[in-house]
Amino acid sequence: QMPLVESGGGSVQAGGSRTLSCTVSGYVPRSICLGWFRQPPEKEHEGIPGREGVAAICTVGNGTYYADSVKGRFTIYQDTTKETLYLQMNSLKPEDTGMYYCAATAQVVRGNWIDSAWGQGTRVTVSS
């Protein structure tokens, strides 16, 4: 099974833009949700529990979902082949700094992703 592989991280000034991508081809058939999570530097020691959901695309309900903190600034989408998941980030703020993870899950219970697959992460640093 191919791993989830993120790319596109880097340093950017506040107000700038960045697009992250993630190879998800091995997970599309059996995942009900694909999404992006992030982990701020102060929570990196917490592991998975320290990650917050940023945006997701779910086949259940055919919806896209965004954290309130990124609504209107970030856009999640897949390419036409659905093999790559993207996160377009605009108007970046210093508080957007963190490690960004791509994730996939086949089960969501009361909003919690169960037994998710995770990528290794890509770091985004936004300077003021």
CSV table of N, CA and C in Angstrom, one decimal:
chain,number,residue,atom,x,y,z
A,1,GLN,N,0.8,-1.2,0.0
A,1,GLN,CA,0.0,0.0,0.0
A,1,GLN,C,0.9,1.2,0.0
A,2,MET,N,0.6,2.1,-1.0
A,2,MET,CA,1.4,3.3,-1.1
A,2,MET,C,1.1,4.2,0.1
A,3,PRO,N,2.2,4.8,0.6
A,3,PRO,CA,2.0,5.7,1.8
A,3,PRO,C,1.4,7.1,1.3
A,4,LEU,N,0.8,7.8,2.2
A,4,LEU,CA,0.4,9.2,2.0
A,4,LEU,C,1.7,10.0,2.0
A,5,VAL,N,1.9,10.8,1.0
A,5,VAL,CA,3.1,11.6,0.9
A,5,VAL,C,2.8,13.1,0.6
A,6,GLU,N,3.1,13.9,1.6
A,6,GLU,CA,2.8,15.3,1.4
A,6,GLU,C,4.0,16.1,0.8
A,7,SER,N,3.7,17.2,0.2
A,7,SER,CA,4.8,18.1,-0.3
A,7,SER,C,4.2,19.5,-0.4
A,8,GLY,N,5.1,20.4,-0.5
A,8,GLY,CA,4.7,21.8,-0.7
A,8,GLY,C,4.9,22.7,0.5
A,9,GLY,N,5.4,22.2,1.6
A,9,GLY,CA,5.7,23.0,2.7
A,9,GLY,C,6.9,24.0,2.5
A,10,GLY,N,7.0,24.9,3.4
A,10,GLY,CA,8.1,25.8,3.3
A,10,GLY,C,7.8,27.1,4.1
A,11,SER,N,8.7,28.1,3.8
A,11,SER,CA,8.5,29.3,4.6
A,11,SER,C,7.8,30.4,3.7
A,12,VAL,N,7.0,31.2,4.3
A,12,VAL,CA,6.2,32.2,3.5
A,12,VAL,C,5.9,33.3,4.5
A,13,GLN,N,5.9,34.5,3.9
A,13,GLN,CA,5.5,35.7,4.8
A,13,GLN,C,4.0,35.8,4.9
A,14,ALA,N,3.6,36.4,6.0
A,14,ALA,CA,2.2,36.6,6.3
A,14,ALA,C,1.6,37.3,5.1
A,15,GLY,N,0.4,36.8,4.8
A,15,GLY,CA,-0.3,37.3,3.7
A,15,GLY,C,-0.1,36.6,2.4
A,16,GLY,N,0.9,35.7,2.4
A,16,GLY,CA,1.3,35.0,1.2
A,16,GLY,C,0.4,33.7,1.1
A,17,SER,N,0.8,32.9,0.1
A,17,SER,CA,0.0,31.7,-0.3
A,17,SER,C,1.0,30.5,-0.4
A,18,ARG,N,0.4,29.4,-0.2
A,18,ARG,CA,1.1,28.1,-0.4
A,18,ARG,C,0.1,27.0,-0.7
A,19,THR,N,0.6,26.1,-1.6
A,19,THR,CA,-0.3,25.0,-1.9
A,19,THR,C,0.4,23.7,-1.5
A,20,LEU,N,-0.3,22.9,-0.7
A,20,LEU,CA,0.2,21.6,-0.3
A,20,LEU,C,-0.4,20.5,-1.1
A,21,SER,N,0.3,19.4,-1.4
A,21,SER,CA,-0.3,18.3,-2.1
A,21,SER,C,0.0,17.0,-1.4
A,22,CYS,N,-0.8,16.0,-1.7
A,22,CYS,CA,-0.6,14.7,-1.0
A,22,CYS,C,-1.1,13.6,-2.0
A,23,THR,N,-0.3,12.6,-2.2
A,23,THR,CA,-0.6,11.5,-3.0
A,23,THR,C,-1.5,10.6,-2.2
A,24,VAL,N,-2.7,10.4,-2.7
A,24,VAL,CA,-3.7,9.6,-2.0
A,24,VAL,C,-4.3,8.4,-2.8
A,25,SER,N,-3.7,8.1,-3.9
A,25,SER,CA,-4.3,7.2,-4.9
A,25,SER,C,-4.5,5.8,-4.2
A,26,GLY,N,-3.7,5.4,-3.3
A,26,GLY,CA,-4.0,4.1,-2.6
A,26,GLY,C,-5.1,4.1,-1.6
A,27,TYR,N,-5.7,5.2,-1.3
A,27,TYR,CA,-6.7,5.3,-0.3
A,27,TYR,C,-8.0,5.7,-0.8
A,28,VAL,N,-8.1,6.2,-2.0
A,28,VAL,CA,-9.4,6.8,-2.5
A,28,VAL,C,-10.5,5.8,-2.4
A,29,PRO,N,-10.3,4.5,-2.9
A,29,PRO,CA,-11.4,3.6,-3.0
A,29,PRO,C,-12.1,3.3,-1.7
A,30,ARG,N,-11.3,3.2,-0.6
A,30,ARG,CA,-11.8,2.7,0.7
A,30,ARG,C,-11.9,3.8,1.7
A,31,SER,N,-11.6,5.0,1.4
A,31,SER,CA,-11.7,6.1,2.4
A,31,SER,C,-13.0,6.9,2.3
A,32,ILE,N,-13.6,7.2,3.4
A,32,ILE,CA,-14.8,8.0,3.3
A,32,ILE,C,-14.4,9.5,3.5
A,33,CYS,N,-13.3,9.7,4.1
A,33,CYS,CA,-12.8,11.1,4.2
A,33,CYS,C,-11.3,11.2,4.0
A,34,LEU,N,-10.9,12.2,3.3
A,34,LEU,CA,-9.5,12.6,3.1
A,34,LEU,C,-9.4,14.0,3.6
A,35,GLY,N,-8.3,14.3,4.2
A,35,GLY,CA,-8.2,15.6,4.7
A,35,GLY,C,-6.8,16.1,5.2
A,36,TRP,N,-6.7,17.3,5.7
A,36,TRP,CA,-5.5,17.9,6.2
A,36,TRP,C,-5.7,18.2,7.7
A,37,PHE,N,-4.7,17.9,8.4
A,37,PHE,CA,-4.6,18.3,9.8
A,37,PHE,C,-3.3,19.1,10.0
A,38,ARG,N,-3.2,19.8,11.1
A,38,ARG,CA,-2.0,20.5,11.4
A,38,ARG,C,-1.6,20.4,12.8
A,39,GLN,N,-0.4,20.6,13.1
A,39,GLN,CA,0.1,20.5,14.5
A,39,GLN,C,1.0,21.7,14.7
A,40,PRO,N,0.6,22.6,15.6
A,40,PRO,CA,1.5,23.8,15.9
A,40,PRO,C,2.7,23.3,16.6
A,41,PRO,N,3.8,24.1,16.5
A,41,PRO,CA,5.1,23.7,17.2
A,41,PRO,C,4.9,23.4,18.7
A,42,GLU,N,4.1,24.1,19.4
A,42,GLU,CA,4.0,23.9,20.8
A,42,GLU,C,3.3,22.6,21.1
A,43,LYS,N,2.7,22.0,20.1
A,43,LYS,CA,2.0,20.7,20.4
A,43,LYS,C,2.6,19.5,19.7
A,44,GLU,N,3.8,19.7,19.1
A,44,GLU,CA,4.4,18.6,18.4
A,44,GLU,C,4.7,17.5,19.3
A,45,HIS,N,5.0,17.7,20.6
A,45,HIS,CA,5.3,16.6,21.5
A,45,HIS,C,4.1,15.8,21.9
A,46,GLU,N,2.9,16.2,21.5
A,46,GLU,CA,1.7,15.5,21.8
A,46,GLU,C,1.3,14.3,20.8
A,47,GLY,N,2.0,14.3,19.7
A,47,GLY,CA,1.8,13.3,18.8
A,47,GLY,C,0.4,13.5,18.1
A,48,ILE,N,-0.3,12.4,17.7
A,48,ILE,CA,-1.5,12.5,17.0
A,48,ILE,C,-2.6,13.3,17.7
A,49,PRO,N,-2.7,13.2,19.0
A,49,PRO,CA,-3.8,14.0,19.7
A,49,PRO,C,-3.6,15.5,19.6
A,50,GLY,N,-2.4,15.9,19.3
A,50,GLY,CA,-2.1,17.3,19.2
A,50,GLY,C,-2.4,17.9,17.8
A,51,ARG,N,-2.9,17.1,16.9
A,51,ARG,CA,-3.2,17.6,15.6
A,51,ARG,C,-4.7,18.0,15.5
A,52,GLU,N,-4.9,19.2,14.8
A,52,GLU,CA,-6.2,19.7,14.7
A,52,GLU,C,-6.6,19.6,13.2
A,53,GLY,N,-7.9,19.3,13.0
A,53,GLY,CA,-8.4,19.2,11.6
A,53,GLY,C,-8.4,20.6,11.0
A,54,VAL,N,-8.0,20.6,9.7
A,54,VAL,CA,-8.0,21.9,9.0
A,54,VAL,C,-9.1,21.9,7.9
A,55,ALA,N,-9.1,20.8,7.1
A,55,ALA,CA,-10.0,20.7,6.0
A,55,ALA,C,-10.2,19.3,5.6
A,56,ALA,N,-11.4,18.9,5.1
A,56,ALA,CA,-11.6,17.5,4.7
A,56,ALA,C,-12.6,17.4,3.6
A,57,ILE,N,-12.5,16.4,2.8
A,57,ILE,CA,-13.4,16.0,1.8
A,57,ILE,C,-14.0,14.7,2.2
A,58,CYS,N,-15.3,14.6,2.3
A,58,CYS,CA,-15.9,13.3,2.7
A,58,CYS,C,-16.9,12.8,1.7
A,59,THR,N,-16.9,11.6,1.4
A,59,THR,CA,-18.0,11.0,0.5
A,59,THR,C,-19.3,10.9,1.2
A,60,VAL,N,-19.3,10.7,2.5
A,60,VAL,CA,-20.5,10.7,3.3
A,60,VAL,C,-21.0,12.1,3.4
A,61,GLY,N,-22.2,12.3,2.9
A,61,GLY,CA,-22.7,13.7,2.9
A,61,GLY,C,-22.1,14.5,1.8
A,62,ASN,N,-21.2,14.0,1.0
A,62,ASN,CA,-20.6,14.7,-0.2
A,62,ASN,C,-20.2,16.1,0.2
A,63,GLY,N,-19.5,16.2,1.3
A,63,GLY,CA,-19.2,17.6,1.8
A,63,GLY,C,-17.7,17.9,1.9
A,64,THR,N,-17.4,19.1,1.9
A,64,THR,CA,-16.1,19.6,2.3
A,64,THR,C,-16.3,20.4,3.6
A,65,TYR,N,-15.3,20.2,4.4
A,65,TYR,CA,-15.4,20.8,5.8
A,65,TYR,C,-14.1,21.6,6.1
A,66,TYR,N,-14.3,22.7,6.8
A,66,TYR,CA,-13.1,23.5,7.1
A,66,TYR,C,-13.2,23.9,8.6
A,67,ALA,N,-12.1,24.0,9.2
A,67,ALA,CA,-12.0,24.6,10.6
A,67,ALA,C,-12.4,26.1,10.4
A,68,ASP,N,-13.0,26.6,11.5
A,68,ASP,CA,-13.4,28.0,11.4
A,68,ASP,C,-12.2,28.9,11.2
A,69,SER,N,-11.1,28.6,11.7
A,69,SER,CA,-9.9,29.5,11.6
A,69,SER,C,-9.4,29.6,10.2
A,70,VAL,N,-9.8,28.7,9.3
A,70,VAL,CA,-9.3,28.8,7.9
A,70,VAL,C,-10.3,29.0,6.9
A,71,LYS,N,-11.6,29.1,7.3
A,71,LYS,CA,-12.7,29.3,6.3
A,71,LYS,C,-12.5,30.6,5.6
A,72,GLY,N,-12.7,30.5,4.3
A,72,GLY,CA,-12.5,31.7,3.4
A,72,GLY,C,-11.0,31.9,3.0
A,73,ARG,N,-10.1,31.2,3.6
A,73,ARG,CA,-8.7,31.4,3.2
A,73,ARG,C,-8.1,30.1,2.6
A,74,PHE,N,-8.5,28.9,3.1
A,74,PHE,CA,-8.0,27.7,2.6
A,74,PHE,C,-9.1,27.0,1.7
A,75,THR,N,-8.6,26.2,0.7
A,75,THR,CA,-9.5,25.4,-0.1
A,75,THR,C,-8.9,24.0,-0.3
A,76,ILE,N,-9.7,23.0,0.0
A,76,ILE,CA,-9.2,21.6,-0.2
A,76,ILE,C,-9.9,21.1,-1.5
A,77,TYR,N,-9.1,20.4,-2.3
A,77,TYR,CA,-9.7,19.8,-3.5
A,77,TYR,C,-8.8,18.7,-4.0
A,78,GLN,N,-9.4,17.9,-4.9
A,78,GLN,CA,-8.6,16.8,-5.5
A,78,GLN,C,-8.5,17.1,-7.0
A,79,ASP,N,-7.5,16.5,-7.6
A,79,ASP,CA,-7.4,16.6,-9.1
A,79,ASP,C,-8.4,15.7,-9.7
A,80,THR,N,-8.6,15.8,-11.0
A,80,THR,CA,-9.6,15.1,-11.7
A,80,THR,C,-9.5,13.6,-11.6
A,81,THR,N,-8.3,13.1,-11.4
A,81,THR,CA,-8.1,11.7,-11.3
A,81,THR,C,-8.3,11.2,-9.8
A,82,LYS,N,-8.4,12.2,-8.9
A,82,LYS,CA,-8.6,12.0,-7.5
A,82,LYS,C,-7.4,11.3,-6.9
A,83,GLU,N,-6.2,11.3,-7.5
A,83,GLU,CA,-5.1,10.7,-7.0
A,83,GLU,C,-4.3,11.6,-6.1
A,84,THR,N,-4.5,12.9,-6.2
A,84,THR,CA,-3.8,13.9,-5.4
A,84,THR,C,-4.8,14.8,-4.7
A,85,LEU,N,-4.5,15.0,-3.4
A,85,LEU,CA,-5.3,15.9,-2.6
A,85,LEU,C,-4.5,17.2,-2.4
A,86,TYR,N,-5.1,18.3,-2.5
A,86,TYR,CA,-4.5,19.6,-2.4
A,86,TYR,C,-5.1,20.4,-1.3
A,87,LEU,N,-4.2,21.3,-0.7
A,87,LEU,CA,-4.7,22.3,0.2
A,87,LEU,C,-4.1,23.7,-0.3
A,88,GLN,N,-5.0,24.5,-0.8
A,88,GLN,CA,-4.6,25.8,-1.3
A,88,GLN,C,-4.8,26.8,-0.1
A,89,MET,N,-3.7,27.4,0.3
A,89,MET,CA,-3.7,28.3,1.5
A,89,MET,C,-3.4,29.7,1.1
A,90,ASN,N,-4.3,30.6,1.3
A,90,ASN,CA,-4.2,32.0,1.0
A,90,ASN,C,-4.2,32.8,2.3
A,91,SER,N,-3.7,34.1,2.2
A,91,SER,CA,-3.8,35.0,3.3
A,91,SER,C,-3.2,34.3,4.6
A,92,LEU,N,-2.1,33.7,4.4
A,92,LEU,CA,-1.5,33.0,5.6
A,92,LEU,C,-1.2,33.9,6.7
A,93,LYS,N,-1.3,33.4,7.9
A,93,LYS,CA,-1.0,34.1,9.1
A,93,LYS,C,0.0,33.3,9.9
A,94,PRO,N,0.7,34.0,10.8
A,94,PRO,CA,1.7,33.3,11.6
A,94,PRO,C,1.1,32.2,12.4
A,95,GLU,N,-0.1,32.3,12.8
A,95,GLU,CA,-0.7,31.2,13.6
A,95,GLU,C,-1.0,30.0,12.7
A,96,ASP,N,-0.8,30.1,11.4
A,96,ASP,CA,-1.0,28.9,10.5
A,96,ASP,C,0.3,28.1,10.5
A,97,THR,N,1.3,28.5,11.2
A,97,THR,CA,2.6,27.8,11.3
A,97,THR,C,2.4,26.4,11.9
A,98,GLY,N,3.0,25.4,11.3
A,98,GLY,CA,2.9,24.1,11.9
A,98,GLY,C,3.3,23.0,10.9
A,99,MET,N,3.2,21.8,11.4
A,99,MET,CA,3.4,20.6,10.5
A,99,MET,C,2.0,20.2,10.0
A,100,TYR,N,1.9,20.1,8.7
A,100,TYR,CA,0.7,19.8,8.1
A,100,TYR,C,0.7,18.3,7.6
A,101,TYR,N,-0.3,17.6,8.0
A,101,TYR,CA,-0.4,16.2,7.7
A,101,TYR,C,-1.6,15.9,6.8
A,102,CYS,N,-1.4,15.0,5.9
A,102,CYS,CA,-2.5,14.5,5.1
A,102,CYS,C,-3.0,13.2,5.8
A,103,ALA,N,-4.3,13.0,5.8
A,103,ALA,CA,-4.8,11.8,6.4
A,103,ALA,C,-6.0,11.2,5.6
A,104,ALA,N,-6.2,10.0,5.9
A,104,ALA,CA,-7.4,9.3,5.2
A,104,ALA,C,-8.0,8.3,6.3
A,105,THR,N,-9.3,8.2,6.2
A,105,THR,CA,-10.0,7.3,7.1
A,105,THR,C,-11.2,6.7,6.4
A,106,ALA,N,-11.5,5.4,6.9
A,106,ALA,CA,-12.7,4.8,6.4
A,106,ALA,C,-13.8,4.8,7.4
A,107,GLN,N,-13.5,5.4,8.5
A,107,GLN,CA,-14.5,5.4,9.6
A,107,GLN,C,-14.5,6.7,10.4
A,108,VAL,N,-15.6,7.3,10.5
A,108,VAL,CA,-15.7,8.6,11.3
A,108,VAL,C,-16.9,8.3,12.3
A,109,VAL,N,-16.6,8.5,13.6
A,109,VAL,CA,-17.5,8.3,14.6
A,109,VAL,C,-17.7,9.6,15.4
A,110,ARG,N,-18.8,10.2,15.4
A,110,ARG,CA,-19.1,11.5,16.1
A,110,ARG,C,-18.0,12.5,15.8
A,111,GLY,N,-17.6,12.6,14.5
A,111,GLY,CA,-16.6,13.6,14.1
A,111,GLY,C,-15.2,13.1,14.3
A,112,ASN,N,-15.0,12.0,15.0
A,112,ASN,CA,-13.6,11.5,15.2
A,112,ASN,C,-13.2,10.5,14.1
A,113,TRP,N,-12.0,10.7,13.6
A,113,TRP,CA,-11.5,9.8,12.6
A,113,TRP,C,-10.9,8.6,13.2
A,114,ILE,N,-11.3,7.4,12.8
A,114,ILE,CA,-10.9,6.2,13.5
A,114,ILE,C,-9.9,5.5,12.6
A,115,ASP,N,-8.8,5.0,13.2
A,115,ASP,CA,-7.8,4.3,12.5
A,115,ASP,C,-7.3,4.9,11.2
A,116,SER,N,-7.0,6.2,11.4
A,116,SER,CA,-6.6,7.0,10.2
A,116,SER,C,-5.2,6.6,9.7
A,117,ALA,N,-5.0,6.8,8.4
A,117,ALA,CA,-3.6,6.7,7.8
A,117,ALA,C,-3.1,8.1,7.8
A,118,TRP,N,-1.8,8.2,8.1
A,118,TRP,CA,-1.2,9.6,8.1
A,118,TRP,C,0.1,9.6,7.2
A,119,GLY,N,0.3,10.8,6.7
A,119,GLY,CA,1.6,11.0,6.0
A,119,GLY,C,2.6,11.4,7.0
A,120,GLN,N,3.8,11.7,6.5
A,120,GLN,CA,4.9,12.1,7.4
A,120,GLN,C,4.8,13.6,7.8
A,121,GLY,N,4.1,14.3,7.0
A,121,GLY,CA,3.9,15.7,7.3
A,121,GLY,C,4.9,16.6,6.5
A,122,THR,N,4.4,17.9,6.3
A,122,THR,CA,5.2,18.9,5.6
A,122,THR,C,5.1,20.2,6.4
A,123,ARG,N,6.2,20.8,6.7
A,123,ARG,CA,6.2,22.0,7.6
A,123,ARG,C,5.9,23.3,6.9
A,124,VAL,N,5.1,24.1,7.4
A,124,VAL,CA,4.8,25.4,6.9
A,124,VAL,C,5.1,26.4,8.0
A,125,THR,N,5.9,27.4,7.6
A,125,THR,CA,6.3,28.4,8.6
A,125,THR,C,5.9,29.8,8.0
A,126,VAL,N,5.1,30.5,8.7
A,126,VAL,CA,4.6,31.8,8.3
A,126,VAL,C,5.2,32.9,9.2
A,127,SER,N,6.0,33.7,8.6
A,127,SER,CA,6.6,34.8,9.3
A,127,SER,C,5.9,36.1,9.2
A,128,SER,N,5.9,36.9,10.3
A,128,SER,CA,5.2,38.1,10.3
A,128,SER,C,6.0,39.3,9.7
